[in-house]
Coordinates of C-alpha atoms in Angstrom, one line a residue:
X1 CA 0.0 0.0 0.0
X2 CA 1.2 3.4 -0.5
X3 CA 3.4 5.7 2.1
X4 CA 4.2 2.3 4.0
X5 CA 0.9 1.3 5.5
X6 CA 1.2 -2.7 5.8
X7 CA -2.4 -4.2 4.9
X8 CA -4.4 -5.3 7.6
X9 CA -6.2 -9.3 7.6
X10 CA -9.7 -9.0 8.5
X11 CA -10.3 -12.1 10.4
X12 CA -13.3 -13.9 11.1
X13 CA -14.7 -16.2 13.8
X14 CA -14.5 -19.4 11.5
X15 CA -14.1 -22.6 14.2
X16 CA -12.7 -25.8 12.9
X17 CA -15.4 -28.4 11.3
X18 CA -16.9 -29.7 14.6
X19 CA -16.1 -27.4 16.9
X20 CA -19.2 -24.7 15.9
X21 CA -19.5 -23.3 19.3
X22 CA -18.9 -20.0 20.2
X23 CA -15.5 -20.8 21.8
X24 CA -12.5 -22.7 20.3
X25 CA -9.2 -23.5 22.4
X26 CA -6.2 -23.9 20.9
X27 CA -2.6 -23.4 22.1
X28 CA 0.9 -21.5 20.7
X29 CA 1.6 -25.2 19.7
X30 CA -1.1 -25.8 17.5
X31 CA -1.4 -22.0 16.0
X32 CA 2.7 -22.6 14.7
X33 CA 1.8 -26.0 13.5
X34 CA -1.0 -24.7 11.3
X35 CA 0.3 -21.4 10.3
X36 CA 2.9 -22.8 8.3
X37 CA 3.1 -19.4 6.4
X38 CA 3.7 -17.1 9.7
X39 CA 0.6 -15.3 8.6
X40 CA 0.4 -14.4 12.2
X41 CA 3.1 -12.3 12.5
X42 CA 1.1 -9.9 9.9
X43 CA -1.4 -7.3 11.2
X44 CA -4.8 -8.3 11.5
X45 CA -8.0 -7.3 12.8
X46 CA -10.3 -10.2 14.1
X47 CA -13.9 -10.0 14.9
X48 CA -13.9 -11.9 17.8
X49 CA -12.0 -12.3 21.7
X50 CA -8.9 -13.6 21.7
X51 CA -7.6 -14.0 25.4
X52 CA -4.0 -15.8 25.4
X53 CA -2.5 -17.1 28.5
X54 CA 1.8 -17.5 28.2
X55 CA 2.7 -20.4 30.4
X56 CA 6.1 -21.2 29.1
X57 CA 8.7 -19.0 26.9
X58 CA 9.2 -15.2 26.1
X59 CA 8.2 -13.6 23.1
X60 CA 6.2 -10.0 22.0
X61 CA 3.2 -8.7 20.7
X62 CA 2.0 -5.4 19.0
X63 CA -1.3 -4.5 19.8
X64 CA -2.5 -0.9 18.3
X65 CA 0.6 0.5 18.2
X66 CA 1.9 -0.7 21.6
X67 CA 4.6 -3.1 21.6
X68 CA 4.4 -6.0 24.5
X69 CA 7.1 -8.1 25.8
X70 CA 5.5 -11.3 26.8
X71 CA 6.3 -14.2 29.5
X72 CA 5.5 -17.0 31.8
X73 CA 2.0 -15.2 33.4
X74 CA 1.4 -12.4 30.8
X75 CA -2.0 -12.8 29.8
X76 CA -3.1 -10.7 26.4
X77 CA -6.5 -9.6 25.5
X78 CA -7.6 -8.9 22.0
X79 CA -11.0 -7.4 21.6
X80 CA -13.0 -7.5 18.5
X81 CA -11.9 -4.2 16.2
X82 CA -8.1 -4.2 17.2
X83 CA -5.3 -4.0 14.8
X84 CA -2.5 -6.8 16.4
X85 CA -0.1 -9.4 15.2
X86 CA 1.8 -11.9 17.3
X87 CA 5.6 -10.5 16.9
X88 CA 7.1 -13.7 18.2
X89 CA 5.8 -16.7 19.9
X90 CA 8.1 -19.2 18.6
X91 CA 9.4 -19.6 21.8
X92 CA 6.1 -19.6 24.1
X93 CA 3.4 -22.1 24.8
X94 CA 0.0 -21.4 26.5
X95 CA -3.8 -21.4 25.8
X96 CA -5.5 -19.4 23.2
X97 CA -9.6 -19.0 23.7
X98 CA -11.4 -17.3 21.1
X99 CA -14.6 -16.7 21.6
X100 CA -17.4 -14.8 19.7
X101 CA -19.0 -11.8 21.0
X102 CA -22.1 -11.9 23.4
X103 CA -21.2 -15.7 24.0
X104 CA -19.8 -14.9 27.9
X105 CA -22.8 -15.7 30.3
X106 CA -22.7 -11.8 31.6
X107 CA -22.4 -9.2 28.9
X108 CA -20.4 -7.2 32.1
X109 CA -17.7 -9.5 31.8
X110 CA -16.8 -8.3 27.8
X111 CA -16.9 -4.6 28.6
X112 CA -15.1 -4.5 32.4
X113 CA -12.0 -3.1 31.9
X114 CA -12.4 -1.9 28.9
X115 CA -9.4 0.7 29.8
X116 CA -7.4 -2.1 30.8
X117 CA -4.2 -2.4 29.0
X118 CA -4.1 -5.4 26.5
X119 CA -1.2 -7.5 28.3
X120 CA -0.7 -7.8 31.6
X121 CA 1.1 -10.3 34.5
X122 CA -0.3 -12.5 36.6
X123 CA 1.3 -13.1 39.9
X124 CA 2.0 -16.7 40.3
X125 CA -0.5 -17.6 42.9
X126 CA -3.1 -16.2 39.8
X127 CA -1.1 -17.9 36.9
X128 CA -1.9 -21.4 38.5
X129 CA -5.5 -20.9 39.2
X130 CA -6.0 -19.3 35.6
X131 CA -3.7 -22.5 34.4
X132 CA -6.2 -24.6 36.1
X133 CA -9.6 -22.8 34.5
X134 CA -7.7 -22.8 31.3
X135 CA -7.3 -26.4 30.7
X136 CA -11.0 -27.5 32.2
X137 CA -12.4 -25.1 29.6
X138 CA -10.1 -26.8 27.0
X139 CA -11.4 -30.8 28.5
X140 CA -14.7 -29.3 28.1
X141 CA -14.5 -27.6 25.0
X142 CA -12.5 -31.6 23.4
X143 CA -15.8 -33.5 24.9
X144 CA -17.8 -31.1 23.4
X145 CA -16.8 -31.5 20.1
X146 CA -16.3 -35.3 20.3
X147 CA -20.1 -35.4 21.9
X148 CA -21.8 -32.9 21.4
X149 CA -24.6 -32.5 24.3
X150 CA -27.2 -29.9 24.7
X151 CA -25.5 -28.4 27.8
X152 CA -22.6 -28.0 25.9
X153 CA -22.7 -24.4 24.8
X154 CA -23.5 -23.3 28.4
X155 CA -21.1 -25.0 30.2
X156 CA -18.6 -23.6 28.0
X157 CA -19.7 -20.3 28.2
X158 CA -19.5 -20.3 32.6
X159 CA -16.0 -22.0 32.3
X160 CA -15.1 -19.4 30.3
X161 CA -16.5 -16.7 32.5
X162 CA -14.6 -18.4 35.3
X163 CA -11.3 -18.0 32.9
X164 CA -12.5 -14.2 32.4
X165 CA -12.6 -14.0 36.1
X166 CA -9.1 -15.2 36.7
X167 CA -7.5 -13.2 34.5
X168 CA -8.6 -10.0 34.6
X169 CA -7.4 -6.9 36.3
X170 CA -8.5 -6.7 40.3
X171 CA -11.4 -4.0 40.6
X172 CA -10.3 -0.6 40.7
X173 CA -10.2 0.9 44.2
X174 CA -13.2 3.3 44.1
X175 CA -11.6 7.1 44.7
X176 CA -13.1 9.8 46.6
X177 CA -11.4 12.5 44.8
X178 CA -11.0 13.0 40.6
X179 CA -7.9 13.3 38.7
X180 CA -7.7 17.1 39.6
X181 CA -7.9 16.3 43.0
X182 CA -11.2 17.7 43.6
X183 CA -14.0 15.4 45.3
X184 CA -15.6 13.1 43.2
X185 CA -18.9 12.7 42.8
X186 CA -20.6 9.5 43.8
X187 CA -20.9 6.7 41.3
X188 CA -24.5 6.3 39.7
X189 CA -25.2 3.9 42.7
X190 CA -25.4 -0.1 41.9
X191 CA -26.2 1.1 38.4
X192 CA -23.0 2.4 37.3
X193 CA -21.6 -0.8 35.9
X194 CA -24.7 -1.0 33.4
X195 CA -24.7 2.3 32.7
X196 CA -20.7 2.2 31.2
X197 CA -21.5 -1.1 29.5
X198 CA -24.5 1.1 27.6
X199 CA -22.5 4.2 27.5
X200 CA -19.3 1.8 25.7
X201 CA -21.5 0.1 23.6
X202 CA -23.5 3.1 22.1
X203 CA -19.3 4.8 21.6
X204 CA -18.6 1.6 19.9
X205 CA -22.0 2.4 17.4
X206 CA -22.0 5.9 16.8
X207 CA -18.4 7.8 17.4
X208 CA -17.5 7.6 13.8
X209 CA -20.9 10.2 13.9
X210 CA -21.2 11.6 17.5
X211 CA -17.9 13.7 19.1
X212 CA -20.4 14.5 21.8
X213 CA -21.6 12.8 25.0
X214 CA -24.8 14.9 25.4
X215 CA -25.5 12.5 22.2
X216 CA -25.3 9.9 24.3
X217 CA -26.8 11.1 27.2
X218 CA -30.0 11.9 25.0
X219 CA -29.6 8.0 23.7
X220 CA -29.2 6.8 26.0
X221 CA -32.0 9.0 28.7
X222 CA -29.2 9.5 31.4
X223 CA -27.8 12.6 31.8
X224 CA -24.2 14.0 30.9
X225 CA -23.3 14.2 34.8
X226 CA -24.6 10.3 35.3
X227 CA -22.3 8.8 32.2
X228 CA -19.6 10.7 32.9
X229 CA -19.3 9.2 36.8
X230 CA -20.1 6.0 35.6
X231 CA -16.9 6.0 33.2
X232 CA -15.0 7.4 35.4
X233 CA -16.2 5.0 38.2
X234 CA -15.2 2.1 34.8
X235 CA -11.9 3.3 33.3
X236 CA -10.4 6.0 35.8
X237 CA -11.5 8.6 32.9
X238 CA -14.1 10.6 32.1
X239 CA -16.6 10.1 29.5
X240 CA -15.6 12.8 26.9
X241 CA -12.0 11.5 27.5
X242 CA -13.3 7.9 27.1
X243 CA -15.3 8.9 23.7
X244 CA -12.0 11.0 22.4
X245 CA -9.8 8.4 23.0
X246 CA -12.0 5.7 20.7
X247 CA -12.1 8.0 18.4
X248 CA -8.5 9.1 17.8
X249 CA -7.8 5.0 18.3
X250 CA -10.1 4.8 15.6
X251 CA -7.9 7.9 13.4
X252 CA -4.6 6.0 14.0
X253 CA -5.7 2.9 12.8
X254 CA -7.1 5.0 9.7
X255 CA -4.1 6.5 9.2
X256 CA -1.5 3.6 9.6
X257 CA -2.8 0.8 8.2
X258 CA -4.8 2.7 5.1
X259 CA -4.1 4.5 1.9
X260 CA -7.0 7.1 3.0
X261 CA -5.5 10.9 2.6
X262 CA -6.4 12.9 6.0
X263 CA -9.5 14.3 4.0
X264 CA -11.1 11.5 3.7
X265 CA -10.1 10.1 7.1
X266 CA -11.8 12.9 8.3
X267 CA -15.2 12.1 6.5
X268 CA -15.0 8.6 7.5
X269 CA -14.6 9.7 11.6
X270 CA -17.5 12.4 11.4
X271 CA -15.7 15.3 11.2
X272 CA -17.2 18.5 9.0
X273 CA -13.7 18.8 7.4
X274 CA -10.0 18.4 7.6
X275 CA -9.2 21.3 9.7
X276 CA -11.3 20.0 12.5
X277 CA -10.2 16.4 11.9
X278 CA -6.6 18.1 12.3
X279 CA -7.5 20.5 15.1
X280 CA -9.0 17.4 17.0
X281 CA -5.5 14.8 16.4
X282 CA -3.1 17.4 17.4
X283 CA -4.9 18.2 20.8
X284 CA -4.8 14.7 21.6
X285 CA -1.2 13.9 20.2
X286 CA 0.6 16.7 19.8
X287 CA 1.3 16.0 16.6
X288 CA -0.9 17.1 12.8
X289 CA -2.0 13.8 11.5
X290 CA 1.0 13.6 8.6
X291 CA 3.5 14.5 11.0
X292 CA 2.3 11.7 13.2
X293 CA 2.1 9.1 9.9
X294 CA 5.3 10.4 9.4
X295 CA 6.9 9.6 12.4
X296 CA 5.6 6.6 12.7
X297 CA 6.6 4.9 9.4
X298 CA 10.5 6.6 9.6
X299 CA 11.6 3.8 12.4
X300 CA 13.4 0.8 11.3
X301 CA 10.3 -1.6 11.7
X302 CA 9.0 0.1 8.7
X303 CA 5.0 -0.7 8.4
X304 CA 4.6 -2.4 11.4
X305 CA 2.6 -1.4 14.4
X306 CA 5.5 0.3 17.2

């Protein structure tokens, strides 16, 4: 593609013959053993989970232009929409889950942590029991598809909430004060959690069109005040931050991994021209948008995600 921009795979959830659940387990044994042509080290964007647990080995992974260096308890999280590619995992061995959305039991469990980074290390007393949930979800998931049952598909989808469980981030400690040290204002009571998966999903819907959470609000029928507590009380952010930050995700991705001119990366994110589109990137970066492209494809790793 032109100016360096590496094409990006768009992958979908396609399990093996036999295995048409929403949740396949595999491991980094069996991906290098079928991916004879190391497509995976090429970016791609998949349209389902992927939640990989390193048991053995070292290796990295990019994962929307962040760079992770991976080992014995790091645990990596690929939602559906991100831009990744496994750098190296030649050397590691662990589980790999895929799973469809809305298959997990809660719909909570897809969108907590949200804000979480995409790899992250599990102590050792957390690697074992996440070991352990692991590989019942993989017996389950091998009696499945040699028998399939009618309980099948909901026993796989609690053992994999039970996985979700043990991997992911502890709950943030709930803050009395904001990020500008000022008191915070309560949560929205028990209803906050509900109220960021809405808030999240509506984001995920509408931010190539709405820049502005009194859209949302008005959506949604809870005021400005009530989303932005309950992000904050999510993700450690506000909501406007939240909503800005999805959409300049959204810009990079544009901008990297397509031949789209700014113009018209502008027009596909909502904005009423390129000035704006501009004005928008360098308040959140620092940087125009071609300064930024720039920069980004004048390292050595030429094309691929830093």
């Amino acid at each position: 593609m032109e100016n360096g921009q590496s094409a990006v795979r768009q992958l979908r959830y396609l399990p093996a013959v036999g295995a048409a659940y929403g949740v396949e387990v595999l491991s980094f044994a069996s991906l290098r053993r079928t991916d004879t042509a190391r497509r995976r080290t090429q970016l791609q964007r998949p349209d389902f989970h992927v939640i990989a647990l390193i048991t053995r080995g070292s290796g990295s992974h990019e994962a929307d232009f962040e760079r992770h260096e991976l080992g014995e308890g790091s645990v990596v999280w690929i939602r559906p929409g991100a831009v990744h590619r496994w750098s190296d995992v030649e050397d590691v061995d662990g589980p790999l889950i895929l799973f469809q959305p809305g298959f997990l039991p809660d719909p909570g469990l897809e969108t907590a942590d949200a804000a979480a980074p995409v790899c992250r290390r599990l102590s050792p007393q957390a690697l074992v029991l996440a070991e352990l949930a692991a590989e019942h979800l993989g017996r389950e998931h091998r009696a499945a598809v040699a028998s399939p049952r009618l309980a099948s598909p909901a026993l796989l989808a609690h053992l994999l909430a039970a996985l979700v469980l043990r991997v992911r981030p502890l709950p943030r400690e709930p803050s009395s004060r904001d990020a500008a040290g000022r008191a915070a204002l309560p949560a929205a009571g028990g209803r906050a959690p509900a109220v960021f998966r809405a808030y999240r999903t509506a984001v995920e819907e509408h931010f190539a069109h709405w820049h502005q959470v009194a859209e949302y609000a008005q959506e949604l029928g809870y005021d400005v005040r009530t989303l932005t507590r309950a992000t904050r009380a999510a993700t450690g952010t506000g909501a406007k931050a939240f909503l800005d930050q999805r959409i300049l995700l959204e810009a990079k991705r544009l901008l990297a991994h397509t031949g789209l001119p700014v113009g018209a990366c502008a027009h596909r994110l909502g904005f009423a021209d390129t000035g704006n589109f501009t004005t928008f990137f360098r308040r959140q970066t620092g940087l125009a948008p071609t300064a930024w492209t720039a920069a980004l494809f004048a390292g050595p790793d030429r094309g691929a995600a830093p």
